Amino acid sequence: MYTWFLLSILLTISLAAPTSKAACSRATLAAASDAYISAQTAGSLTPLSPVVAPNWTYTENNKSIDPAKGVLVKSLKIDHRRTIYDLVQCATYSEVISVSGPYVIGTQIRHNADGKVVLIDSVASTTGSWLFNAAKTLEYVKQEKWEPIPKEKQDKREVIQAAGDAYMSMWASETAHLEVPWGTPCVRLEGSAYTGSGRPDDSCQPGIPSNHSQADNINRRYVIDEEMGSVSILCLWQHMMNAADSHEFRLENGKLRYVHTMTECGGRPCRL
Ligand SMILES: *[C@@H]1O[C@H](CO)[C@@H](O)[C@H](O)[C@H]1NC(C)=O
Ligand SMILES: *[C@@H]1O[C@H](CO)[C@@H](O)[C@H](O)[C@H]1NC(C)=O
Ligand SMILES: CC(=O)N[C@H]1CO[C@H](CO)[C@@H](O)[C@@H]1O
């Protein structure tokens, strides 16, 4: 009797422990990210209901708004979607392109300890956004190879984040550009403007900020995926009309390989 009682307690404990850990499994993150894509495709919040916490919030272009009034309820044909997974912060980032929308959207999704979605945070760029042309963005994105990096070649998350942060600090810091681990080849896709020509010596350095006294890129929110070598940083792009901005970086062997940006200027045409 007594032994069975003890055993059942032990069983309960051992069964309970893995469930709390599993709250941030890749499967949980993927289910929510897929539900988000289904919602965006349908133009309906319904597909999100199984994955969100009751009091989840929605941010679009650096404003907390009712999700039923945002881009999420526009049915979009999605031509490209790539998601990165942060199992430490329990969050994902998805890059989404809809040529017919036209929209290029960067979305971070954050989960609570139970694995439920508490925040969907999007930069939704469209006509008028910085260098916007969804068809061209899609064309360039399709030329690139973002493959999982084998375990032994993965950079540490601190290294990946530091590379993104150094880059984001170039506008306001004299020395940040010296801390960016520039790679060769390296290409930037800014809106639909591509710095690459497919050459082995493509460089990301031409055109980087030379004025280091500009307003900083603040309110940075991160999603980091070691397997993809990537960090997504959403921020406030203060030096361009206080725009909502998304930068995604990919490192290979510790060096910067790709930079993708989206910048939305509060519904007005972006200008410097
Ligand atoms: C949502 O509810 C949870 C649990 O009741 C609470 O801890 C959390 O602070 C709430 N979040 C917001 C944004 O209200
Ligand atoms: C650099 O940016 C600051 C802030 O916008 C501006 O005041 C300054 O004139 C700029 N310097 C140059 C050389 O353009
Ligand atoms: C909803 C949201 O994230 N708003 C932010 C916009 O940017 C300012 C400046 O960083 C923040 O203070 C707000 O919280």
PDB file of C-alpha atoms and ligand atoms in Angstrom:
ATOM      1  CA  MET A   1       0.000   0.000   0.000  1.00  0.00           C
ATOM      2  CA  TYR A   2       2.596   2.465   1.252  1.00  0.00           C
ATOM      3  CA  THR A   3       5.025   1.532  -1.565  1.00  0.00           C
ATOM      4  CA  TRP A   4       2.334   2.045  -4.182  1.00  0.00           C
ATOM      5  CA  PHE A   5       1.510   5.404  -2.711  1.00  0.00           C
ATOM      6  CA  LEU A   6       5.152   6.490  -2.897  1.00  0.00           C
ATOM      7  CA  LEU A   7       5.507   5.095  -6.365  1.00  0.00           C
ATOM      8  CA  SER A   8       2.501   6.994  -7.599  1.00  0.00           C
ATOM      9  CA  ILE A   9       3.894  10.223  -6.160  1.00  0.00           C
ATOM     10  CA  LEU A  10       7.212   9.593  -7.874  1.00  0.00           C
ATOM     11  CA  LEU A  11       5.448   8.808 -11.117  1.00  0.00           C
ATOM     12  CA  THR A  12       3.422  11.993 -10.879  1.00  0.00           C
ATOM     13  CA  ILE A  13       6.567  14.029 -10.300  1.00  0.00           C
ATOM     14  CA  SER A  14       8.500  12.413 -13.118  1.00  0.00           C
ATOM     15  CA  LEU A  15       5.589  12.833 -15.510  1.00  0.00           C
ATOM     16  CA  ALA A  16       4.961  16.416 -14.450  1.00  0.00           C
ATOM     17  CA  ALA A  17       8.564  17.596 -14.818  1.00  0.00           C
ATOM     18  CA  PRO A  18       8.977  17.062 -18.571  1.00  0.00           C
ATOM     19  CA  THR A  19       5.658  18.784 -19.376  1.00  0.00           C
ATOM     20  CA  SER A  20       6.789  22.080 -17.890  1.00  0.00           C
ATOM     21  CA  LYS A  21      10.044  21.885 -19.859  1.00  0.00           C
ATOM     22  CA  ALA A  22       8.160  20.962 -23.030  1.00  0.00           C
ATOM     23  CA  ALA A  23       6.337  24.323 -22.864  1.00  0.00           C
ATOM     24  CA  CYS A  24       9.141  25.754 -24.908  1.00  0.00           C
ATOM     25  CA  SER A  25       9.741  22.956 -27.342  1.00  0.00           C
ATOM     26  CA  ARG A  26      10.409  23.649 -30.961  1.00  0.00           C
ATOM     27  CA  ALA A  27       7.097  21.918 -31.696  1.00  0.00           C
ATOM     28  CA  THR A  28       5.187  24.423 -29.537  1.00  0.00           C
ATOM     29  CA  LEU A  29       6.922  27.346 -31.209  1.00  0.00           C
ATOM     30  CA  ALA A  30       6.322  25.881 -34.660  1.00  0.00           C
ATOM     31  CA  ALA A  31       2.632  25.252 -33.959  1.00  0.00           C
ATOM     32  CA  ALA A  32       2.148  28.900 -32.975  1.00  0.00           C
ATOM     33  CA  SER A  33       4.153  30.196 -35.900  1.00  0.00           C
ATOM     34  CA  ASP A  34       2.150  27.994 -38.288  1.00  0.00           C
ATOM     35  CA  ALA A  35      -1.084  29.211 -36.702  1.00  0.00           C
ATOM     36  CA  TYR A  36       0.078  32.786 -37.283  1.00  0.00           C
ATOM     37  CA  ILE A  37       0.738  32.021 -40.953  1.00  0.00           C
ATOM     38  CA  SER A  38      -2.693  30.368 -41.237  1.00  0.00           C
ATOM     39  CA  ALA A  39      -4.306  33.429 -39.659  1.00  0.00           C
ATOM     40  CA  GLN A  40      -2.492  35.795 -42.034  1.00  0.00           C
ATOM     41  CA  THR A  41      -3.434  33.634 -45.021  1.00  0.00           C
ATOM     42  CA  ALA A  42      -7.086  33.481 -43.974  1.00  0.00           C
ATOM     43  CA  GLY A  43      -7.253  37.094 -42.782  1.00  0.00           C
ATOM     44  CA  SER A  44      -8.816  35.789 -39.594  1.00  0.00           C
ATOM     45  CA  LEU A  45      -7.767  35.556 -35.949  1.00  0.00           C
ATOM     46  CA  THR A  46      -9.568  32.217 -35.510  1.00  0.00           C
ATOM     47  CA  PRO A  47      -6.567  29.971 -36.323  1.00  0.00           C
ATOM     48  CA  LEU A  48      -4.701  31.666 -33.446  1.00  0.00           C
ATOM     49  CA  SER A  49      -7.214  30.791 -30.740  1.00  0.00           C
ATOM     50  CA  PRO A  50      -5.696  27.416 -29.766  1.00  0.00           C
ATOM     51  CA  VAL A  51      -2.184  28.886 -29.308  1.00  0.00           C
ATOM     52  CA  VAL A  52      -2.680  32.288 -27.646  1.00  0.00           C
ATOM     53  CA  ALA A  53      -2.983  33.208 -23.957  1.00  0.00           C
ATOM     54  CA  PRO A  54      -6.334  34.870 -23.155  1.00  0.00           C
ATOM     55  CA  ASN A  55      -4.709  38.279 -22.675  1.00  0.00           C
ATOM     56  CA  TRP A  56      -2.257  38.213 -25.587  1.00  0.00           C
ATOM     57  CA  THR A  57      -1.330  41.534 -27.146  1.00  0.00           C
ATOM     58  CA  TYR A  58      -0.552  42.654 -30.659  1.00  0.00           C
ATOM     59  CA  THR A  59       1.955  45.263 -31.784  1.00  0.00           C
ATOM     60  CA  GLU A  60       2.121  46.471 -35.364  1.00  0.00           C
ATOM     61  CA  ASN A  61       4.719  48.981 -36.493  1.00  0.00           C
ATOM     62  CA  ASN A  62       5.592  49.888 -32.897  1.00  0.00           C
ATOM     63  CA  LYS A  63       1.997  50.497 -31.840  1.00  0.00           C
ATOM     64  CA  SER A  64      -0.101  48.308 -29.564  1.00  0.00           C
ATOM     65  CA  ILE A  65      -3.329  47.868 -31.485  1.00  0.00           C
ATOM     66  CA  ASP A  66      -6.388  45.636 -31.644  1.00  0.00           C
ATOM     67  CA  PRO A  67      -5.284  42.693 -33.822  1.00  0.00           C
ATOM     68  CA  ALA A  68      -8.693  42.789 -35.506  1.00  0.00           C
ATOM     69  CA  LYS A  69      -7.709  46.218 -36.912  1.00  0.00           C
ATOM     70  CA  GLY A  70      -4.303  45.252 -38.239  1.00  0.00           C
ATOM     71  CA  VAL A  71      -2.746  43.564 -41.238  1.00  0.00           C
ATOM     72  CA  LEU A  72      -3.440  40.199 -39.612  1.00  0.00           C
ATOM     73  CA  VAL A  73      -7.070  40.340 -40.736  1.00  0.00           C
ATOM     74  CA  LYS A  74      -6.160  40.970 -44.382  1.00  0.00           C
ATOM     75  CA  SER A  75      -6.124  37.677 -46.241  1.00  0.00           C
ATOM     76  CA  LEU A  76      -2.694  37.468 -47.916  1.00  0.00           C
ATOM     77  CA  LYS A  77      -1.303  34.968 -50.381  1.00  0.00           C
ATOM     78  CA  ILE A  78       2.060  34.164 -48.831  1.00  0.00           C
ATOM     79  CA  ASP A  79       4.903  33.550 -51.283  1.00  0.00           C
ATOM     80  CA  HIS A  80       7.728  33.107 -48.763  1.00  0.00           C
ATOM     81  CA  ARG A  81       8.014  32.397 -45.092  1.00  0.00           C
ATOM     82  CA  ARG A  82      11.098  31.583 -43.045  1.00  0.00           C
ATOM     83  CA  THR A  83      10.931  31.123 -39.290  1.00  0.00           C
ATOM     84  CA  ILE A  84      13.758  31.090 -36.760  1.00  0.00           C
ATOM     85  CA  TYR A  85      13.408  29.567 -33.294  1.00  0.00           C
ATOM     86  CA  ASP A  86      14.673  30.850 -29.955  1.00  0.00           C
ATOM     87  CA  LEU A  87      14.232  28.085 -27.374  1.00  0.00           C
ATOM     88  CA  VAL A  88      15.867  30.123 -24.626  1.00  0.00           C
ATOM     89  CA  GLN A  89      13.500  33.093 -24.861  1.00  0.00           C
ATOM     90  CA  CYS A  90      10.600  30.959 -26.095  1.00  0.00           C
ATOM     91  CA  ALA A  91      10.076  33.079 -29.191  1.00  0.00           C
ATOM     92  CA  THR A  92      10.145  32.942 -32.978  1.00  0.00           C
ATOM     93  CA  TYR A  93      10.720  35.357 -35.799  1.00  0.00           C
ATOM     94  CA  SER A  94       9.163  34.910 -39.239  1.00  0.00           C
ATOM     95  CA  GLU A  95      10.022  36.695 -42.444  1.00  0.00           C
ATOM     96  CA  VAL A  96       6.907  36.786 -44.626  1.00  0.00           C
ATOM     97  CA  ILE A  97       6.512  38.033 -48.213  1.00  0.00           C
ATOM     98  CA  SER A  98       3.232  38.522 -50.049  1.00  0.00           C
ATOM     99  CA  VAL A  99       3.799  39.913 -53.544  1.00  0.00           C
ATOM    100  CA  SER A 100       0.094  40.525 -54.226  1.00  0.00           C
ATOM    101  CA  GLY A 101      -0.481  42.048 -50.736  1.00  0.00           C
ATOM    102  CA  PRO A 102       1.847  43.718 -51.262  1.00  0.00           C
ATOM    103  CA  TYR A 103       3.493  43.165 -47.883  1.00  0.00           C
ATOM    104  CA  VAL A 104       6.867  42.184 -46.471  1.00  0.00           C
ATOM    105  CA  ILE A 105       6.334  41.419 -42.789  1.00  0.00           C
ATOM    106  CA  GLY A 106       8.726  40.625 -39.951  1.00  0.00           C
ATOM    107  CA  THR A 107       6.994  39.074 -36.945  1.00  0.00           C
ATOM    108  CA  GLN A 108       8.308  38.113 -33.536  1.00  0.00           C
ATOM    109  CA  ILE A 109       6.059  35.870 -31.457  1.00  0.00           C
ATOM    110  CA  ARG A 110       6.683  35.545 -27.710  1.00  0.00           C
ATOM    111  CA  HIS A 111       5.390  32.780 -25.462  1.00  0.00           C
ATOM    112  CA  ASN A 112       4.821  32.503 -21.707  1.00  0.00           C
ATOM    113  CA  ALA A 113       6.081  29.671 -19.479  1.00  0.00           C
ATOM    114  CA  ASP A 114       3.064  27.577 -20.463  1.00  0.00           C
ATOM    115  CA  GLY A 115       4.006  27.887 -24.113  1.00  0.00           C
ATOM    116  CA  LYS A 116       1.070  30.175 -24.944  1.00  0.00           C
ATOM    117  CA  VAL A 117       1.536  33.223 -27.148  1.00  0.00           C
ATOM    118  CA  VAL A 118       1.553  36.494 -25.182  1.00  0.00           C
ATOM    119  CA  LEU A 119       2.796  38.892 -27.862  1.00  0.00           C
ATOM    120  CA  ILE A 120       2.731  39.093 -31.642  1.00  0.00           C
ATOM    121  CA  ASP A 121       5.035  41.949 -32.625  1.00  0.00           C
ATOM    122  CA  SER A 122       5.156  42.812 -36.335  1.00  0.00           C
ATOM    123  CA  VAL A 123       6.815  45.239 -38.677  1.00  0.00           C
ATOM    124  CA  ALA A 124       4.466  45.257 -41.663  1.00  0.00           C
ATOM    125  CA  SER A 125       6.085  47.028 -44.599  1.00  0.00           C
ATOM    126  CA  THR A 126       4.126  47.925 -47.721  1.00  0.00           C
ATOM    127  CA  THR A 127       3.989  50.518 -50.512  1.00  0.00           C
ATOM    128  CA  GLY A 128       5.741  53.663 -49.245  1.00  0.00           C
ATOM    129  CA  SER A 129       7.989  51.760 -46.843  1.00  0.00           C
ATOM    130  CA  TRP A 130      11.754  52.154 -47.296  1.00  0.00           C
ATOM    131  CA  LEU A 131      12.844  50.821 -50.730  1.00  0.00           C
ATOM    132  CA  PHE A 132       9.695  48.716 -50.859  1.00  0.00           C
ATOM    133  CA  ASN A 133       9.062  46.286 -53.706  1.00  0.00           C
ATOM    134  CA  ALA A 134       7.774  42.900 -52.535  1.00  0.00           C
ATOM    135  CA  ALA A 135       8.335  41.150 -55.892  1.00  0.00           C
ATOM    136  CA  LYS A 136      11.999  42.168 -55.962  1.00  0.00           C
ATOM    137  CA  THR A 137      12.500  41.252 -52.309  1.00  0.00           C
ATOM    138  CA  LEU A 138      11.096  37.794 -53.050  1.00  0.00           C
ATOM    139  CA  GLU A 139      13.384  37.375 -56.049  1.00  0.00           C
ATOM    140  CA  TYR A 140      16.488  38.149 -53.962  1.00  0.00           C
ATOM    141  CA  VAL A 141      15.404  36.105 -50.962  1.00  0.00           C
ATOM    142  CA  LYS A 142      14.974  33.078 -53.212  1.00  0.00           C
ATOM    143  CA  GLN A 143      18.587  33.351 -54.423  1.00  0.00           C
ATOM    144  CA  GLU A 144      19.990  33.001 -50.917  1.00  0.00           C
ATOM    145  CA  LYS A 145      20.866  29.860 -48.982  1.00  0.00           C
ATOM    146  CA  TRP A 146      19.808  29.879 -45.351  1.00  0.00           C
ATOM    147  CA  GLU A 147      20.486  26.335 -44.309  1.00  0.00           C
ATOM    148  CA  PRO A 148      20.777  24.943 -40.813  1.00  0.00           C
ATOM    149  CA  ILE A 149      24.351  25.164 -39.559  1.00  0.00           C
ATOM    150  CA  PRO A 150      25.883  21.905 -38.269  1.00  0.00           C
ATOM    151  CA  LYS A 151      26.203  21.831 -34.480  1.00  0.00           C
ATOM    152  CA  GLU A 152      30.021  22.005 -34.421  1.00  0.00           C
ATOM    153  CA  LYS A 153      30.020  25.141 -36.593  1.00  0.00           C
ATOM    154  CA  GLN A 154      27.321  27.059 -34.728  1.00  0.00           C
ATOM    155  CA  ASP A 155      28.145  30.373 -33.111  1.00  0.00           C
ATOM    156  CA  LYS A 156      27.121  31.077 -29.531  1.00  0.00           C
ATOM    157  CA  ARG A 157      23.978  33.141 -29.103  1.00  0.00           C
ATOM    158  CA  GLU A 158      25.971  35.924 -27.399  1.00  0.00           C
ATOM    159  CA  VAL A 159      28.238  36.161 -30.457  1.00  0.00           C
ATOM    160  CA  ILE A 160      25.268  36.289 -32.840  1.00  0.00           C
ATOM    161  CA  GLN A 161      23.501  38.944 -30.771  1.00  0.00           C
ATOM    162  CA  ALA A 162      26.676  41.037 -30.377  1.00  0.00           C
ATOM    163  CA  ALA A 163      27.146  41.096 -34.164  1.00  0.00           C
ATOM    164  CA  GLY A 164      23.576  42.352 -34.668  1.00  0.00           C
ATOM    165  CA  ASP A 165      23.901  44.883 -31.878  1.00  0.00           C
ATOM    166  CA  ALA A 166      27.199  46.255 -33.205  1.00  0.00           C
ATOM    167  CA  TYR A 167      25.566  46.728 -36.607  1.00  0.00           C
ATOM    168  CA  MET A 168      22.520  48.452 -35.122  1.00  0.00           C
ATOM    169  CA  SER A 169      24.771  50.780 -33.140  1.00  0.00           C
ATOM    170  CA  MET A 170      26.683  52.118 -36.177  1.00  0.00           C
ATOM    171  CA  TRP A 171      24.382  55.152 -36.460  1.00  0.00           C
ATOM    172  CA  ALA A 172      25.096  56.401 -32.944  1.00  0.00           C
ATOM    173  CA  SER A 173      28.556  55.029 -32.132  1.00  0.00           C
ATOM    174  CA  GLU A 174      31.950  55.971 -33.563  1.00  0.00           C
ATOM    175  CA  THR A 175      33.388  52.519 -32.964  1.00  0.00           C
ATOM    176  CA  ALA A 176      30.529  50.054 -33.492  1.00  0.00           C
ATOM    177  CA  HIS A 177      31.436  49.398 -37.145  1.00  0.00           C
ATOM    178  CA  LEU A 178      34.807  48.074 -35.950  1.00  0.00           C
ATOM    179  CA  GLU A 179      32.996  45.450 -33.872  1.00  0.00           C
ATOM    180  CA  VAL A 180      30.847  44.106 -36.715  1.00  0.00           C
ATOM    181  CA  PRO A 181      32.325  40.757 -37.845  1.00  0.00           C
ATOM    182  CA  TRP A 182      32.101  41.594 -41.550  1.00  0.00           C
ATOM    183  CA  GLY A 183      32.158  38.492 -43.737  1.00  0.00           C
ATOM    184  CA  THR A 184      33.126  37.935 -47.354  1.00  0.00           C
ATOM    185  CA  PRO A 185      30.899  37.379 -49.182  1.00  0.00           C
ATOM    186  CA  CYS A 186      28.224  39.398 -47.361  1.00  0.00           C
ATOM    187  CA  VAL A 187      25.074  40.952 -48.786  1.00  0.00           C
ATOM    188  CA  ARG A 188      22.408  43.337 -47.554  1.00  0.00           C
ATOM    189  CA  LEU A 189      18.784  43.251 -48.641  1.00  0.00           C
ATOM    190  CA  GLU A 190      17.292  46.576 -47.547  1.00  0.00           C
ATOM    191  CA  GLY A 191      13.648  46.627 -48.512  1.00  0.00           C
ATOM    192  CA  SER A 192      14.138  45.548 -52.124  1.00  0.00           C
ATOM    193  CA  ALA A 193      17.627  47.030 -52.597  1.00  0.00           C
ATOM    194  CA  TYR A 194      20.294  44.360 -52.904  1.00  0.00           C
ATOM    195  CA  THR A 195      23.988  45.014 -52.453  1.00  0.00           C
ATOM    196  CA  GLY A 196      25.040  41.587 -53.704  1.00  0.00           C
ATOM    197  CA  SER A 197      25.970  40.523 -57.198  1.00  0.00           C
ATOM    198  CA  GLY A 198      26.547  36.851 -56.398  1.00  0.00           C
ATOM    199  CA  ARG A 199      30.344  37.343 -56.400  1.00  0.00           C
ATOM    200  CA  PRO A 200      32.592  35.691 -53.831  1.00  0.00           C
ATOM    201  CA  ASP A 201      33.886  39.137 -52.817  1.00  0.00           C
ATOM    202  CA  ASP A 202      30.466  40.751 -52.238  1.00  0.00           C
ATOM    203  CA  SER A 203      30.826  43.141 -49.304  1.00  0.00           C
ATOM    204  CA  CYS A 204      28.296  44.579 -46.863  1.00  0.00           C
ATOM    205  CA  GLN A 205      30.431  47.598 -46.056  1.00  0.00           C
ATOM    206  CA  PRO A 206      29.800  50.060 -48.932  1.00  0.00           C
ATOM    207  CA  GLY A 207      27.089  52.487 -47.834  1.00  0.00           C
ATOM    208  CA  ILE A 208      27.204  51.803 -44.096  1.00  0.00           C
ATOM    209  CA  PRO A 209      26.609  54.937 -41.987  1.00  0.00           C
ATOM    210  CA  SER A 210      29.475  57.416 -41.977  1.00  0.00           C
ATOM    211  CA  ASN A 211      27.646  59.780 -39.628  1.00  0.00           C
ATOM    212  CA  HIS A 212      27.893  58.227 -36.175  1.00  0.00           C
ATOM    213  CA  SER A 213      26.101  61.085 -34.396  1.00  0.00           C
ATOM    214  CA  GLN A 214      22.601  60.076 -35.374  1.00  0.00           C
ATOM    215  CA  ALA A 215      19.832  58.937 -33.048  1.00  0.00           C
ATOM    216  CA  ASP A 216      20.290  55.364 -31.828  1.00  0.00           C
ATOM    217  CA  ASN A 217      18.126  52.428 -32.858  1.00  0.00           C
ATOM    218  CA  ILE A 218      16.300  51.854 -29.576  1.00  0.00           C
ATOM    219  CA  ASN A 219      13.649  49.569 -28.092  1.00  0.00           C
ATOM    220  CA  ARG A 220      15.493  46.553 -29.539  1.00  0.00           C
ATOM    221  CA  ARG A 221      13.710  43.202 -29.273  1.00  0.00           C
ATOM    222  CA  TYR A 222      15.645  40.028 -30.065  1.00  0.00           C
ATOM    223  CA  VAL A 223      15.000  36.521 -31.315  1.00  0.00           C
ATOM    224  CA  ILE A 224      18.142  34.386 -31.621  1.00  0.00           C
ATOM    225  CA  ASP A 225      18.531  31.032 -33.393  1.00  0.00           C
ATOM    226  CA  GLU A 226      21.956  29.370 -33.156  1.00  0.00           C
ATOM    227  CA  GLU A 227      21.076  26.690 -35.693  1.00  0.00           C
ATOM    228  CA  MET A 228      20.256  29.344 -38.308  1.00  0.00           C
ATOM    229  CA  GLY A 229      23.096  31.624 -37.120  1.00  0.00           C
ATOM    230  CA  SER A 230      20.505  34.384 -36.968  1.00  0.00           C
ATOM    231  CA  VAL A 231      19.286  37.199 -34.812  1.00  0.00           C
ATOM    232  CA  SER A 232      16.139  39.197 -35.512  1.00  0.00           C
ATOM    233  CA  ILE A 233      16.125  42.683 -34.020  1.00  0.00           C
ATOM    234  CA  LEU A 234      12.991  44.813 -34.113  1.00  0.00           C
ATOM    235  CA  CYS A 235      13.546  48.410 -33.064  1.00  0.00           C
ATOM    236  CA  LEU A 236      12.607  52.040 -33.372  1.00  0.00           C
ATOM    237  CA  TRP A 237      14.519  53.572 -36.323  1.00  0.00           C
ATOM    238  CA  GLN A 238      14.671  57.026 -34.782  1.00  0.00           C
ATOM    239  CA  HIS A 239      16.839  58.655 -37.452  1.00  0.00           C
ATOM    240  CA  MET A 240      14.252  57.970 -40.184  1.00  0.00           C
ATOM    241  CA  MET A 241      10.893  59.382 -39.118  1.00  0.00           C
ATOM    242  CA  ASN A 242      10.831  57.211 -35.964  1.00  0.00           C
ATOM    243  CA  ALA A 243      10.101  54.268 -38.214  1.00  0.00           C
ATOM    244  CA  ALA A 244       9.326  50.729 -37.111  1.00  0.00           C
ATOM    245  CA  ASP A 245      12.246  48.603 -38.219  1.00  0.00           C
ATOM    246  CA  SER A 246      13.198  44.963 -38.579  1.00  0.00           C
ATOM    247  CA  HIS A 247      16.762  43.753 -39.126  1.00  0.00           C
ATOM    248  CA  GLU A 248      17.631  40.088 -39.440  1.00  0.00           C
ATOM    249  CA  PHE A 249      21.275  39.011 -39.495  1.00  0.00           C
ATOM    250  CA  ARG A 250      22.806  35.680 -40.373  1.00  0.00           C
ATOM    251  CA  LEU A 251      26.339  34.732 -39.377  1.00  0.00           C
ATOM    252  CA  GLU A 252      28.338  31.898 -40.880  1.00  0.00           C
ATOM    253  CA  ASN A 253      31.536  30.827 -39.100  1.00  0.00           C
ATOM    254  CA  GLY A 254      31.319  33.887 -36.877  1.00  0.00           C
ATOM    255  CA  LYS A 255      31.111  36.282 -39.831  1.00  0.00           C
ATOM    256  CA  LEU A 256      28.233  38.348 -41.141  1.00  0.00           C
ATOM    257  CA  ARG A 257      26.769  36.755 -44.292  1.00  0.00           C
ATOM    258  CA  TYR A 258      23.260  38.245 -44.755  1.00  0.00           C
ATOM    259  CA  VAL A 259      21.348  41.335 -43.563  1.00  0.00           C
ATOM    260  CA  HIS A 260      17.628  41.765 -44.306  1.00  0.00           C
ATOM    261  CA  THR A 261      15.731  44.925 -43.420  1.00  0.00           C
ATOM    262  CA  MET A 262      12.142  46.232 -43.373  1.00  0.00           C
ATOM    263  CA  THR A 263      11.358  49.820 -42.388  1.00  0.00           C
ATOM    264  CA  GLU A 264       7.848  51.254 -42.085  1.00  0.00           C
ATOM    265  CA  CYS A 265       7.325  54.975 -41.512  1.00  0.00           C
ATOM    266  CA  GLY A 266       3.957  55.231 -39.767  1.00  0.00           C
ATOM    267  CA  GLY A 267       1.895  54.898 -42.949  1.00  0.00           C
ATOM    268  CA  ARG A 268       3.741  57.728 -44.700  1.00  0.00           C
ATOM    269  CA  PRO A 269       6.348  57.410 -47.461  1.00  0.00           C
ATOM    270  CA  CYS A 270       9.758  56.934 -45.829  1.00  0.00           C
ATOM    271  CA  ARG A 271      12.431  59.543 -46.524  1.00  0.00           C
ATOM    272  CA  LEU A 272      15.821  60.291 -45.039  1.00  0.00           C
TER     273      LEU A 272
HETATM  274  C1  LIG B   1      -1.684  38.052 -18.713  1.00  0.00           C
HETATM  275  O1  LIG B   1      -2.114  37.201 -17.661  1.00  0.00           O
HETATM  276  C2  LIG B   1      -1.052  36.632 -16.903  1.00  0.00           C
HETATM  277  C3  LIG B   1      -1.656  35.609 -15.962  1.00  0.00           C
HETATM  278  O2  LIG B   1      -2.861  36.060 -15.417  1.00  0.00           O
HETATM  279  C4  LIG B   1      -0.300  37.743 -16.191  1.00  0.00           C
HETATM  280  O3  LIG B   1       0.762  37.203 -15.432  1.00  0.00           O
HETATM  281  C5  LIG B   1       0.250  38.695 -17.248  1.00  0.00           C
HETATM  282  O4  LIG B   1       0.899  39.789 -16.622  1.00  0.00           O
HETATM  283  C6  LIG B   1      -0.857  39.212 -18.155  1.00  0.00           C
HETATM  284  N1  LIG B   1      -0.266  39.974 -19.239  1.00  0.00           N
HETATM  285  C7  LIG B   1      -0.766  41.129 -19.674  1.00  0.00           C
HETATM  286  C8  LIG B   1      -0.056  41.752 -20.834  1.00  0.00           C
HETATM  287  O5  LIG B   1      -1.756  41.638 -19.178  1.00  0.00           O
HETATM  288  C1  LIG B   2      24.938  63.728 -38.477  1.00  0.00           C
HETATM  289  O1  LIG B   2      23.640  63.529 -37.955  1.00  0.00           O
HETATM  290  C2  LIG B   2      23.284  64.520 -36.999  1.00  0.00           C
HETATM  291  C3  LIG B   2      21.934  64.101 -36.411  1.00  0.00           C
HETATM  292  O2  LIG B   2      20.979  63.986 -37.427  1.00  0.00           O
HETATM  293  C4  LIG B   2      23.220  65.869 -37.667  1.00  0.00           C
HETATM  294  O3  LIG B   2      22.898  66.874 -36.713  1.00  0.00           O
HETATM  295  C5  LIG B   2      24.569  66.175 -38.274  1.00  0.00           C
HETATM  296  O4  LIG B   2      24.501  67.373 -39.022  1.00  0.00           O
HETATM  297  C6  LIG B   2      25.002  65.049 -39.190  1.00  0.00           C
HETATM  298  N1  LIG B   2      26.373  65.278 -39.624  1.00  0.00           N
HETATM  299  C7  LIG B   2      26.719  65.267 -40.905  1.00  0.00           C
HETATM  300  C8  LIG B   2      28.161  65.503 -41.189  1.00  0.00           C
HETATM  301  O5  LIG B   2      25.923  65.080 -41.816  1.00  0.00           O
HETATM  302  C1  LIG B   3       3.988  49.118 -28.566  1.00  0.00           C
HETATM  303  C2  LIG B   3       5.431  49.486 -28.493  1.00  0.00           C
HETATM  304  O1  LIG B   3       6.302  48.629 -28.516  1.00  0.00           O
HETATM  305  N1  LIG B   3       5.679  50.792 -28.415  1.00  0.00           N
HETATM  306  C3  LIG B   3       7.012  51.292 -28.269  1.00  0.00           C
HETATM  307  C4  LIG B   3       7.387  52.203 -29.413  1.00  0.00           C
HETATM  308  O2  LIG B   3       8.691  52.720 -29.174  1.00  0.00           O
HETATM  309  C5  LIG B   3       8.844  53.448 -27.988  1.00  0.00           C
HETATM  310  C6  LIG B   3      10.243  54.001 -27.923  1.00  0.00           C
HETATM  311  O3  LIG B   3      11.170  52.989 -27.824  1.00  0.00           O
HETATM  312  C7  LIG B   3       8.554  52.560 -26.791  1.00  0.00           C
HETATM  313  O4  LIG B   3       8.666  53.299 -25.608  1.00  0.00           O
HETATM  314  C8  LIG B   3       7.172  51.982 -26.938  1.00  0.00           C
HETATM  315  O5  LIG B   3       6.965  51.055 -25.883  1.00  0.00           O
END
